[in-house]
Amino acid sequence: MDNLLNFNHFQLAEYFESLGERPFRAKQLMRWIHRFGVSDFEQMTDIAKDLRAKLKLQAEITPPAIKLEQISDDGTRKWLIDAGNDNGIETVFIPEEDRGTLCVSSQVGCALECTFCSTGRQGFNRNLNVSEIIGQLWVANHALREDPYYGQLTKDDRIISNVVMMGMGEPLANYDNVVTSMQIMLDDSAYGLSRRRVTLSTSGLVPAMDRLKEDCPVALAVSLHAPNDELRDILVPINRKYPIKMLMEACERYLVKAPRDFVTFEYVMLDGVNDTISHANQVLEIVKHLPCKFNLIPFNPFPNSGYQASSQENIKNFRDVLMQAGYVVTTRKTRGDDIDAACGQLAGNVQDRTRRSIRINSVQGVIT
Ligand code: SAH
Ligand code: SF4
């Protein structure tokens, strides 16, 4: 059976051609599947009966299964989604006054081992396929539409107005599936989000950033977290392969095609590690000449992390240095921490297939 959730518009058109059907059917199917969330071919009333019957024989629309839904006091929702073999991934919906943001996972675990990240600590199992990535929008939309609060919206209203590829995993390490999924997010017949409303966050896989700017230039966030190579080599080990100078140059190149005229740098605030005034001044030095904004993320603790969150005062002092230099700085609100849905707390359920001791070297081989 072909799971049609795996196909973008173009691939669906090819699929219909291979069935001897006209490719424009793809547009109808994209609307039924993604805009209206229909999984039963019988409900697709503008598709001819014999084609529906044909599809039923060889195709399916099978979203991933929800294992658990949790709702935080602040309205944030987290779904644990089945990824087979005892694996689970997490998806988080964050409602705000003017938007609803879905935080989407791209891998079961992550192989990059950033030392302050709970996902990184879990190890890596596998890449998600397209039906599991776009399936997170599909199942979240379904669950939200069943809620009386959101359900009153008509089918064409977007409950999910923004997507951030900031869940579990490094999206650029699962490049093809993530790009195909984002093409479906942007497709007018499917979710119809603008490129500015889809943000990909990366720890800095430079060659893949260069590809992304050609293939699907969405808004870019980069996990900086340290202002010099010595410290970043430890916190974000992929820095040993793509050090700060290379990363900054890649950001500059990306901006030529980006939907926004700045890059957002994420910076997790770790007490006594990367949060001093001197660190802030070093940050100013490395981003010189690059149009950017900063998003300071209070560290979200998890058991045995070995790190502590910076004090409010240190965060404020750090922020002031950047702001006085003329930068826009936001400090991320911690949402949904009563259900462990905050950044870096997503751990899902990962059957680690990598051997920790050799992981870094082998992984660096894989993601070039
Ligand atoms: N792998 C991608 C995207 C996922 S994480 C990346 O690293 O960019 C989204 C953001 O949360 C990243 O900036 C990540 O570094 C940050 N993060 C990870 N663990 C965290 C923690 N414990 N507390 C706060 N932020 C964390
Ligand atoms: Fe992976 Fe991002 Fe976590 Fe680093 S911060 S381990 S790249 S998910």
mmCIF file of C-alpha atoms and ligand atoms in Angstrom:
data_model
loop_
_atom_site.group_PDB
_atom_site.id
_atom_site.type_symbol
_atom_site.label_atom_id
_atom_site.label_comp_id
_atom_site.label_asym_id
_atom_site.label_seq_id
_atom_site.Cartn_x
_atom_site.Cartn_y
_atom_site.Cartn_z
ATOM 1 C CA MET A 1 0.000 0.000 0.000
ATOM 2 C CA ASP A 2 1.258 3.478 -0.843
ATOM 3 C CA ASN A 3 0.748 5.921 1.995
ATOM 4 C CA LEU A 4 -0.254 9.125 0.195
ATOM 5 C CA LEU A 5 0.877 11.174 3.209
ATOM 6 C CA ASN A 6 4.407 10.581 1.964
ATOM 7 C CA PHE A 7 3.954 12.565 -1.262
ATOM 8 C CA ASN A 8 4.268 16.244 -2.055
ATOM 9 C CA HIS A 9 2.160 17.757 -4.835
ATOM 10 C CA PHE A 10 4.612 16.928 -7.580
ATOM 11 C CA GLN A 11 5.108 13.340 -6.410
ATOM 12 C CA LEU A 12 1.359 12.859 -6.129
ATOM 13 C CA ALA A 13 0.929 14.109 -9.694
ATOM 14 C CA GLU A 14 3.543 11.580 -10.831
ATOM 15 C CA TYR A 15 1.732 8.899 -8.885
ATOM 16 C CA PHE A 16 -1.516 9.642 -10.715
ATOM 17 C CA GLU A 17 0.245 9.623 -14.027
ATOM 18 C CA SER A 18 1.634 6.195 -13.218
ATOM 19 C CA LEU A 19 -1.963 5.062 -12.646
ATOM 20 C CA GLY A 20 -2.943 6.425 -16.038
ATOM 21 C CA GLU A 21 -4.842 9.289 -14.411
ATOM 22 C CA ARG A 22 -4.621 12.997 -15.133
ATOM 23 C CA PRO A 23 -2.039 14.726 -12.922
ATOM 24 C CA PHE A 24 -4.455 17.524 -11.877
ATOM 25 C CA ARG A 25 -6.055 14.974 -9.564
ATOM 26 C CA ALA A 26 -3.116 15.663 -7.272
ATOM 27 C CA LYS A 27 -4.519 19.062 -6.391
ATOM 28 C CA GLN A 28 -7.853 17.575 -5.379
ATOM 29 C CA LEU A 29 -6.170 14.909 -3.314
ATOM 30 C CA MET A 30 -3.848 17.373 -1.576
ATOM 31 C CA ARG A 31 -6.890 19.407 -0.534
ATOM 32 C CA TRP A 32 -8.799 16.424 0.774
ATOM 33 C CA ILE A 33 -5.874 14.948 2.621
ATOM 34 C CA HIS A 34 -4.246 18.012 4.115
ATOM 35 C CA ARG A 35 -6.712 20.853 4.098
ATOM 36 C CA PHE A 36 -9.761 18.861 5.104
ATOM 37 C CA GLY A 37 -7.960 16.073 6.937
ATOM 38 C CA VAL A 38 -9.893 13.308 5.192
ATOM 39 C CA SER A 39 -8.404 9.816 5.182
ATOM 40 C CA ASP A 40 -11.302 7.873 3.672
ATOM 41 C CA PHE A 41 -11.373 7.921 -0.143
ATOM 42 C CA GLU A 42 -15.178 7.456 -0.073
ATOM 43 C CA GLN A 43 -15.596 10.949 1.350
ATOM 44 C CA MET A 44 -13.765 12.538 -1.580
ATOM 45 C CA THR A 45 -16.921 13.390 -3.452
ATOM 46 C CA ASP A 46 -15.409 15.202 -6.439
ATOM 47 C CA ILE A 47 -13.275 12.193 -7.346
ATOM 48 C CA ALA A 48 -14.898 9.773 -9.760
ATOM 49 C CA LYS A 49 -16.196 6.576 -8.195
ATOM 50 C CA ASP A 50 -14.003 4.244 -10.198
ATOM 51 C CA LEU A 51 -10.897 6.207 -9.288
ATOM 52 C CA ARG A 52 -11.874 6.100 -5.616
ATOM 53 C CA ALA A 53 -12.227 2.341 -5.912
ATOM 54 C CA LYS A 54 -8.846 2.065 -7.599
ATOM 55 C CA LEU A 55 -7.182 4.162 -4.912
ATOM 56 C CA LYS A 56 -8.766 2.091 -2.186
ATOM 57 C CA LEU A 57 -7.129 -1.009 -3.593
ATOM 58 C CA GLN A 58 -3.609 0.284 -3.631
ATOM 59 C CA ALA A 59 -3.290 3.406 -1.534
ATOM 60 C CA GLU A 60 -3.945 4.553 1.988
ATOM 61 C CA ILE A 61 -3.805 7.752 4.017
ATOM 62 C CA THR A 62 -2.400 6.564 7.298
ATOM 63 C CA PRO A 63 -1.246 9.115 9.832
ATOM 64 C CA PRO A 64 0.976 8.140 12.747
ATOM 65 C CA ALA A 65 -0.893 7.066 15.894
ATOM 66 C CA ILE A 66 -1.134 9.201 19.022
ATOM 67 C CA LYS A 67 -0.003 7.349 22.137
ATOM 68 C CA LEU A 68 -0.677 10.116 24.627
ATOM 69 C CA GLU A 69 -2.021 13.666 24.686
ATOM 70 C CA GLN A 70 -1.219 16.070 27.504
ATOM 71 C CA ILE A 71 -2.632 19.550 27.981
ATOM 72 C CA SER A 72 -0.781 22.119 30.053
ATOM 73 C CA ASP A 73 -2.401 24.708 32.325
ATOM 74 C CA ASP A 74 -1.344 27.371 29.822
ATOM 75 C CA GLY A 75 -3.076 25.627 26.886
ATOM 76 C CA THR A 76 0.078 24.100 25.434
ATOM 77 C CA ARG A 77 -0.518 20.572 24.194
ATOM 78 C CA LYS A 78 1.926 17.784 23.729
ATOM 79 C CA TRP A 79 1.370 14.592 21.808
ATOM 80 C CA LEU A 80 3.482 11.503 22.117
ATOM 81 C CA ILE A 81 3.342 9.902 18.695
ATOM 82 C CA ASP A 82 4.056 6.284 17.915
ATOM 83 C CA ALA A 83 7.139 5.732 15.785
ATOM 84 C CA GLY A 84 7.096 1.926 15.976
ATOM 85 C CA ASN A 85 9.337 -0.503 17.871
ATOM 86 C CA ASP A 86 8.703 1.178 21.219
ATOM 87 C CA ASN A 87 9.846 4.520 19.863
ATOM 88 C CA GLY A 88 7.925 7.709 20.390
ATOM 89 C CA ILE A 89 8.354 11.267 19.162
ATOM 90 C CA GLU A 90 6.832 14.442 20.487
ATOM 91 C CA THR A 91 4.893 17.286 18.902
ATOM 92 C CA VAL A 92 3.895 20.431 20.761
ATOM 93 C CA PHE A 93 1.174 23.003 20.009
ATOM 94 C CA ILE A 94 1.660 26.435 21.529
ATOM 95 C CA PRO A 95 -1.385 28.741 21.346
ATOM 96 C CA GLU A 96 -0.826 32.470 21.505
ATOM 97 C CA GLU A 97 -3.191 35.358 21.016
ATOM 98 C CA ASP A 98 -2.373 35.972 17.370
ATOM 99 C CA ARG A 99 -1.078 32.586 16.278
ATOM 100 C CA GLY A 100 -0.898 28.866 16.923
ATOM 101 C CA THR A 101 2.543 27.341 16.567
ATOM 102 C CA LEU A 102 3.259 23.665 16.066
ATOM 103 C CA CYS A 103 6.702 22.449 17.096
ATOM 104 C CA VAL A 104 7.507 19.468 14.879
ATOM 105 C CA SER A 105 10.038 16.651 15.344
ATOM 106 C CA SER A 106 12.217 15.368 12.515
ATOM 107 C CA GLN A 107 14.050 12.365 13.985
ATOM 108 C CA VAL A 108 13.641 9.722 16.662
ATOM 109 C CA GLY A 109 16.250 11.141 19.017
ATOM 110 C CA CYS A 110 19.245 13.048 17.725
ATOM 111 C CA ALA A 111 22.796 12.011 17.072
ATOM 112 C CA LEU A 112 24.427 15.366 17.599
ATOM 113 C CA GLU A 113 24.859 15.169 21.368
ATOM 114 C CA CYS A 114 24.564 18.786 22.380
ATOM 115 C CA THR A 115 25.370 18.462 26.051
ATOM 116 C CA PHE A 116 22.447 20.541 27.402
ATOM 117 C CA CYS A 117 19.741 18.838 25.308
ATOM 118 C CA SER A 118 17.556 16.055 26.563
ATOM 119 C CA THR A 119 16.890 14.734 23.057
ATOM 120 C CA GLY A 120 20.636 14.580 22.418
ATOM 121 C CA ARG A 121 21.115 12.615 25.618
ATOM 122 C CA GLN A 122 18.614 10.012 24.461
ATOM 123 C CA GLY A 123 20.739 8.966 21.515
ATOM 124 C CA PHE A 124 19.534 8.364 17.988
ATOM 125 C CA ASN A 125 17.299 5.727 16.465
ATOM 126 C CA ARG A 126 16.215 6.796 12.974
ATOM 127 C CA ASN A 127 14.984 9.516 10.668
ATOM 128 C CA LEU A 128 11.246 10.128 10.462
ATOM 129 C CA ASN A 129 9.674 9.632 7.056
ATOM 130 C CA VAL A 130 7.484 12.248 5.379
ATOM 131 C CA SER A 131 4.214 10.724 6.553
ATOM 132 C CA GLU A 132 5.483 10.927 10.125
ATOM 133 C CA ILE A 133 6.667 14.531 9.807
ATOM 134 C CA ILE A 134 3.711 16.011 7.917
ATOM 135 C CA GLY A 135 1.574 13.529 9.858
ATOM 136 C CA GLN A 136 2.286 15.598 12.964
ATOM 137 C CA LEU A 137 0.376 18.515 11.405
ATOM 138 C CA TRP A 138 -2.335 16.133 10.291
ATOM 139 C CA VAL A 139 -2.936 14.575 13.709
ATOM 140 C CA ALA A 140 -2.546 17.866 15.587
ATOM 141 C CA ASN A 141 -5.147 19.499 13.331
ATOM 142 C CA HIS A 142 -7.495 16.593 13.954
ATOM 143 C CA ALA A 143 -7.074 16.688 17.714
ATOM 144 C CA LEU A 144 -7.460 20.464 17.845
ATOM 145 C CA ARG A 145 -10.590 20.460 15.675
ATOM 146 C CA GLU A 146 -12.212 18.098 18.139
ATOM 147 C CA ASP A 147 -11.735 20.627 20.911
ATOM 148 C CA PRO A 148 -14.872 22.790 21.220
ATOM 149 C CA TYR A 149 -12.694 25.857 21.646
ATOM 150 C CA TYR A 150 -10.967 25.427 18.277
ATOM 151 C CA GLY A 151 -13.651 23.314 16.648
ATOM 152 C CA GLN A 152 -15.892 26.354 16.191
ATOM 153 C CA LEU A 153 -13.495 27.585 13.515
ATOM 154 C CA THR A 154 -14.510 26.715 9.997
ATOM 155 C CA LYS A 155 -12.501 24.172 8.073
ATOM 156 C CA ASP A 156 -10.580 26.853 6.253
ATOM 157 C CA ASP A 157 -9.385 28.663 9.371
ATOM 158 C CA ARG A 158 -5.897 27.740 10.340
ATOM 159 C CA ILE A 159 -5.563 26.650 13.933
ATOM 160 C CA ILE A 160 -1.925 25.973 13.174
ATOM 161 C CA SER A 161 -0.672 29.214 11.641
ATOM 162 C CA ASN A 162 3.061 28.660 12.193
ATOM 163 C CA VAL A 163 5.387 25.688 12.202
ATOM 164 C CA VAL A 164 8.787 25.501 13.840
ATOM 165 C CA MET A 165 11.069 22.570 13.085
ATOM 166 C CA MET A 166 12.319 22.654 16.658
ATOM 167 C CA GLY A 167 11.127 19.379 18.125
ATOM 168 C CA MET A 168 13.237 16.284 18.492
ATOM 169 C CA GLY A 169 16.086 15.838 16.073
ATOM 170 C CA GLU A 170 18.270 17.872 13.751
ATOM 171 C CA PRO A 171 16.062 18.633 10.737
ATOM 172 C CA LEU A 172 18.937 19.135 8.313
ATOM 173 C CA ALA A 173 20.294 15.679 9.162
ATOM 174 C CA ASN A 174 17.064 14.283 7.650
ATOM 175 C CA TYR A 175 17.232 16.621 4.707
ATOM 176 C CA ASP A 176 15.095 15.060 1.964
ATOM 177 C CA ASN A 177 12.176 14.096 4.174
ATOM 178 C CA VAL A 178 12.169 17.446 5.959
ATOM 179 C CA VAL A 179 12.268 19.418 2.701
ATOM 180 C CA THR A 180 9.450 17.350 1.174
ATOM 181 C CA SER A 181 7.393 17.849 4.337
ATOM 182 C CA MET A 182 7.993 21.596 4.316
ATOM 183 C CA GLN A 183 6.964 21.753 0.643
ATOM 184 C CA ILE A 184 3.624 20.273 1.720
ATOM 185 C CA MET A 185 3.360 22.843 4.530
ATOM 186 C CA LEU A 186 3.864 25.629 1.971
ATOM 187 C CA ASP A 187 1.601 24.140 -0.714
ATOM 188 C CA ASP A 188 -1.530 26.222 -1.286
ATOM 189 C CA SER A 189 -3.611 23.113 -1.807
ATOM 190 C CA ALA A 190 -2.364 21.656 1.478
ATOM 191 C CA TYR A 191 -1.490 23.796 4.521
ATOM 192 C CA GLY A 192 -0.736 27.001 2.585
ATOM 193 C CA LEU A 193 1.701 28.490 5.093
ATOM 194 C CA SER A 194 3.979 31.274 3.912
ATOM 195 C CA ARG A 195 7.742 30.741 4.023
ATOM 196 C CA ARG A 196 7.946 33.301 6.800
ATOM 197 C CA ARG A 197 5.691 31.186 8.987
ATOM 198 C CA VAL A 198 7.767 28.046 8.723
ATOM 199 C CA THR A 199 11.013 28.190 10.671
ATOM 200 C CA LEU A 200 13.742 25.599 10.581
ATOM 201 C CA SER A 201 16.173 25.485 13.485
ATOM 202 C CA THR A 202 19.579 23.943 12.946
ATOM 203 C CA SER A 203 22.629 23.380 15.064
ATOM 204 C CA GLY A 204 24.617 24.456 12.011
ATOM 205 C CA LEU A 205 25.032 21.816 9.313
ATOM 206 C CA VAL A 206 26.677 24.166 6.858
ATOM 207 C CA PRO A 207 26.463 22.194 3.567
ATOM 208 C CA ALA A 208 22.787 21.430 4.179
ATOM 209 C CA MET A 209 22.092 25.114 4.941
ATOM 210 C CA ASP A 210 23.465 25.925 1.493
ATOM 211 C CA ARG A 211 21.199 23.336 -0.104
ATOM 212 C CA LEU A 212 18.172 24.529 1.832
ATOM 213 C CA LYS A 213 18.488 28.073 0.551
ATOM 214 C CA GLU A 214 18.080 26.720 -2.984
ATOM 215 C CA ASP A 215 15.495 24.011 -2.336
ATOM 216 C CA CYS A 216 13.141 25.483 0.244
ATOM 217 C CA PRO A 217 14.263 28.745 1.815
ATOM 218 C CA VAL A 218 12.101 29.047 4.913
ATOM 219 C CA ALA A 219 12.884 31.257 7.898
ATOM 220 C CA LEU A 220 16.101 30.185 9.575
ATOM 221 C CA ALA A 221 17.014 29.871 13.235
ATOM 222 C CA VAL A 222 20.505 28.814 14.230
ATOM 223 C CA SER A 223 21.442 27.305 17.573
ATOM 224 C CA LEU A 224 24.463 29.409 18.477
ATOM 225 C CA HIS A 225 24.685 28.880 22.258
ATOM 226 C CA ALA A 226 28.346 29.893 22.557
ATOM 227 C CA PRO A 227 30.406 32.849 21.358
ATOM 228 C CA ASN A 228 33.720 31.074 20.705
ATOM 229 C CA ASP A 229 34.825 27.778 19.198
ATOM 230 C CA GLU A 230 36.375 26.523 22.409
ATOM 231 C CA LEU A 231 33.063 26.584 24.251
ATOM 232 C CA ARG A 232 30.851 25.747 21.275
ATOM 233 C CA ASP A 233 32.973 22.661 20.535
ATOM 234 C CA ILE A 234 31.766 21.357 23.894
ATOM 235 C CA LEU A 235 28.140 22.512 23.970
ATOM 236 C CA VAL A 236 27.340 21.892 20.292
ATOM 237 C CA PRO A 237 29.890 19.258 19.188
ATOM 238 C CA ILE A 238 29.063 19.621 15.478
ATOM 239 C CA ASN A 239 31.006 22.889 15.815
ATOM 240 C CA ARG A 240 34.200 20.841 15.563
ATOM 241 C CA LYS A 241 33.244 20.138 12.000
ATOM 242 C CA TYR A 242 31.607 23.454 11.111
ATOM 243 C CA PRO A 243 33.148 26.105 13.344
ATOM 244 C CA ILE A 244 31.683 29.526 14.029
ATOM 245 C CA LYS A 245 33.338 31.383 11.160
ATOM 246 C CA MET A 246 32.041 28.859 8.598
ATOM 247 C CA LEU A 247 28.630 29.018 10.222
ATOM 248 C CA MET A 248 28.455 32.804 10.021
ATOM 249 C CA GLU A 249 29.444 32.741 6.363
ATOM 250 C CA ALA A 250 26.730 30.166 5.664
ATOM 251 C CA CYS A 251 24.193 32.436 7.398
ATOM 252 C CA GLU A 252 25.262 35.324 5.208
ATOM 253 C CA ARG A 253 24.777 33.225 2.081
ATOM 254 C CA TYR A 254 21.397 32.009 3.324
ATOM 255 C CA LEU A 255 20.122 35.540 3.789
ATOM 256 C CA VAL A 256 20.283 36.175 0.064
ATOM 257 C CA LYS A 257 17.332 33.792 -0.376
ATOM 258 C CA ALA A 258 15.666 33.918 3.042
ATOM 259 C CA PRO A 259 12.054 35.066 3.413
ATOM 260 C CA ARG A 260 13.100 37.367 6.243
ATOM 261 C CA ASP A 261 16.051 39.712 6.160
ATOM 262 C CA PHE A 262 17.621 38.348 9.319
ATOM 263 C CA VAL A 263 18.704 35.096 10.912
ATOM 264 C CA THR A 264 17.543 34.267 14.422
ATOM 265 C CA PHE A 265 20.240 33.051 16.771
ATOM 266 C CA GLU A 266 19.057 30.859 19.594
ATOM 267 C CA TYR A 267 21.118 31.003 22.735
ATOM 268 C CA VAL A 268 20.397 28.783 25.706
ATOM 269 C CA MET A 269 21.302 30.495 28.973
ATOM 270 C CA LEU A 270 23.433 28.173 31.119
ATOM 271 C CA ASP A 271 24.439 29.416 34.518
ATOM 272 C CA GLY A 272 28.141 30.223 34.739
ATOM 273 C CA VAL A 273 28.838 28.541 31.391
ATOM 274 C CA ASN A 274 27.929 30.944 28.563
ATOM 275 C CA ASP A 275 25.945 33.733 30.243
ATOM 276 C CA THR A 276 28.384 36.448 31.326
ATOM 277 C CA ILE A 277 28.738 40.003 30.042
ATOM 278 C CA SER A 278 32.027 39.000 28.484
ATOM 279 C CA HIS A 279 30.257 36.210 26.550
ATOM 280 C CA ALA A 280 27.682 38.730 25.339
ATOM 281 C CA ASN A 281 30.431 41.003 24.071
ATOM 282 C CA GLN A 282 32.043 38.103 22.245
ATOM 283 C CA VAL A 283 28.686 37.339 20.625
ATOM 284 C CA LEU A 284 28.574 40.901 19.284
ATOM 285 C CA GLU A 285 31.999 40.412 17.813
ATOM 286 C CA ILE A 286 31.153 37.205 15.915
ATOM 287 C CA VAL A 287 27.852 38.408 14.436
ATOM 288 C CA LYS A 288 29.271 41.716 13.261
ATOM 289 C CA HIS A 289 28.035 42.491 9.717
ATOM 290 C CA LEU A 290 25.264 39.866 9.894
ATOM 291 C CA PRO A 291 21.643 41.056 10.134
ATOM 292 C CA CYS A 292 20.248 38.990 12.992
ATOM 293 C CA LYS A 293 17.986 38.771 16.002
ATOM 294 C CA PHE A 294 18.491 36.863 19.200
ATOM 295 C CA ASN A 295 16.258 34.496 21.032
ATOM 296 C CA LEU A 296 17.536 33.787 24.530
ATOM 297 C CA ILE A 297 16.209 30.480 25.833
ATOM 298 C CA PRO A 298 16.162 29.938 29.582
ATOM 299 C CA PHE A 299 17.687 26.493 30.128
ATOM 300 C CA ASN A 300 15.009 23.888 30.755
ATOM 301 C CA PRO A 301 16.407 21.408 33.199
ATOM 302 C CA PHE A 302 16.080 17.640 32.962
ATOM 303 C CA PRO A 303 17.418 14.936 35.289
ATOM 304 C CA ASN A 304 21.215 14.646 35.487
ATOM 305 C CA SER A 305 21.802 17.370 32.933
ATOM 306 C CA GLY A 306 24.687 18.799 34.933
ATOM 307 C CA TYR A 307 23.576 22.347 34.044
ATOM 308 C CA GLN A 308 21.589 25.016 35.790
ATOM 309 C CA ALA A 309 19.463 27.797 34.415
ATOM 310 C CA SER A 310 20.945 31.289 34.458
ATOM 311 C CA SER A 311 19.477 33.715 36.967
ATOM 312 C CA GLN A 312 16.933 36.260 35.776
ATOM 313 C CA GLU A 313 19.516 38.925 36.502
ATOM 314 C CA ASN A 314 22.194 37.336 34.330
ATOM 315 C CA ILE A 315 19.715 36.872 31.489
ATOM 316 C CA LYS A 316 18.721 40.529 31.764
ATOM 317 C CA ASN A 317 22.336 41.739 31.817
ATOM 318 C CA PHE A 318 23.223 39.577 28.827
ATOM 319 C CA ARG A 319 20.176 40.804 26.942
ATOM 320 C CA ASP A 320 20.986 44.430 27.731
ATOM 321 C CA VAL A 321 24.434 44.151 26.161
ATOM 322 C CA LEU A 322 22.905 42.882 22.911
ATOM 323 C CA MET A 323 20.068 45.389 22.966
ATOM 324 C CA GLN A 324 22.354 48.327 23.615
ATOM 325 C CA ALA A 325 24.248 47.310 20.500
ATOM 326 C CA GLY A 326 20.972 47.727 18.591
ATOM 327 C CA TYR A 327 19.795 44.124 18.266
ATOM 328 C CA VAL A 328 16.272 42.846 18.742
ATOM 329 C CA VAL A 329 16.360 40.315 21.560
ATOM 330 C CA THR A 330 13.497 38.148 22.754
ATOM 331 C CA THR A 331 13.623 35.930 25.773
ATOM 332 C CA ARG A 332 11.636 32.819 25.148
ATOM 333 C CA LYS A 333 8.774 32.261 27.511
ATOM 334 C CA THR A 334 8.815 28.828 28.967
ATOM 335 C CA ARG A 335 5.593 27.196 27.885
ATOM 336 C CA GLY A 336 4.113 23.922 28.949
ATOM 337 C CA ASP A 337 6.829 23.065 31.431
ATOM 338 C CA ASP A 338 4.295 21.300 33.667
ATOM 339 C CA ILE A 339 4.058 18.656 30.927
ATOM 340 C CA ASP A 340 7.759 18.747 29.947
ATOM 341 C CA ALA A 341 6.921 20.365 26.632
ATOM 342 C CA ALA A 342 9.468 23.156 26.824
ATOM 343 C CA CYS A 343 12.465 23.409 24.495
ATOM 344 C CA GLY A 344 14.980 20.693 24.986
ATOM 345 C CA GLN A 345 12.740 18.701 27.295
ATOM 346 C CA LEU A 346 11.329 16.614 24.500
ATOM 347 C CA ALA A 347 12.603 13.147 25.038
ATOM 348 C CA GLY A 348 9.929 10.930 23.536
ATOM 349 C CA ASN A 349 10.962 7.364 23.756
ATOM 350 C CA VAL A 350 14.143 6.500 21.939
ATOM 351 C CA GLN A 351 15.687 3.088 21.528
ATOM 352 C CA ASP A 352 19.240 4.254 21.043
ATOM 353 C CA ARG A 353 20.952 2.445 18.191
ATOM 354 C CA THR A 354 24.199 4.322 18.332
ATOM 355 C CA ARG A 355 27.019 3.381 20.618
ATOM 356 C CA ARG A 356 27.813 6.488 22.591
ATOM 357 C CA SER A 357 31.557 6.067 22.610
ATOM 358 C CA ILE A 358 31.895 6.024 18.842
ATOM 359 C CA ARG A 359 28.853 8.092 18.078
ATOM 360 C CA ILE A 360 30.364 11.476 17.406
ATOM 361 C CA ASN A 361 32.904 10.299 14.839
ATOM 362 C CA SER A 362 30.557 8.016 12.965
ATOM 363 C CA VAL A 363 27.774 10.571 12.956
ATOM 364 C CA GLN A 364 29.980 13.220 11.534
ATOM 365 C CA GLY A 365 30.670 10.858 8.697
ATOM 366 C CA VAL A 366 26.989 10.385 8.015
ATOM 367 C CA ILE A 367 25.857 13.960 7.844
ATOM 368 C CA THR A 368 28.321 15.537 5.465
HETATM 369 N N1 SAH B 1 18.151 20.316 16.417
HETATM 370 C C1 SAH B 1 17.764 21.645 16.159
HETATM 371 C C2 SAH B 1 16.320 21.947 16.527
HETATM 372 C C3 SAH B 1 15.746 21.374 17.805
HETATM 373 S S1 SAH B 1 15.946 22.069 19.352
HETATM 374 C C4 SAH B 1 18.675 22.607 16.823
HETATM 375 O O1 SAH B 1 19.478 22.188 17.643
HETATM 376 O O2 SAH B 1 18.619 23.786 16.487
HETATM 377 C C5 SAH B 1 15.225 23.694 19.448
HETATM 378 C C6 SAH B 1 16.086 24.616 20.357
HETATM 379 O O3 SAH B 1 16.044 24.236 21.752
HETATM 380 C C7 SAH B 1 17.549 24.591 19.949
HETATM 381 O O4 SAH B 1 18.078 25.900 19.930
HETATM 382 C C8 SAH B 1 18.163 23.793 21.073
HETATM 383 O O5 SAH B 1 19.527 24.028 21.195
HETATM 384 C C9 SAH B 1 17.368 24.256 22.266
HETATM 385 N N2 SAH B 1 17.505 23.408 23.451
HETATM 386 C C10 SAH B 1 17.912 22.120 23.503
HETATM 387 N N3 SAH B 1 17.916 21.689 24.779
HETATM 388 C C11 SAH B 1 17.490 22.715 25.544
HETATM 389 C C12 SAH B 1 17.247 22.857 26.955
HETATM 390 N N4 SAH B 1 17.435 21.859 27.799
HETATM 391 N N5 SAH B 1 16.794 24.051 27.394
HETATM 392 C C13 SAH B 1 16.562 25.053 26.511
HETATM 393 N N6 SAH B 1 16.744 24.962 25.188
HETATM 394 C C14 SAH B 1 17.219 23.805 24.705
HETATM 395 FE FE1 SF4 B 2 20.115 17.540 18.395
HETATM 396 FE FE2 SF4 B 2 19.274 20.094 18.424
HETATM 397 FE FE3 SF4 B 2 19.353 18.632 20.692
HETATM 398 FE FE4 SF4 B 2 21.624 19.420 19.536
HETATM 399 S S1 SF4 B 2 20.048 20.752 20.436
HETATM 400 S S2 SF4 B 2 21.204 17.363 20.357
HETATM 401 S S3 SF4 B 2 21.101 19.276 17.370
HETATM 402 S S4 SF4 B 2 18.060 18.264 18.920
#
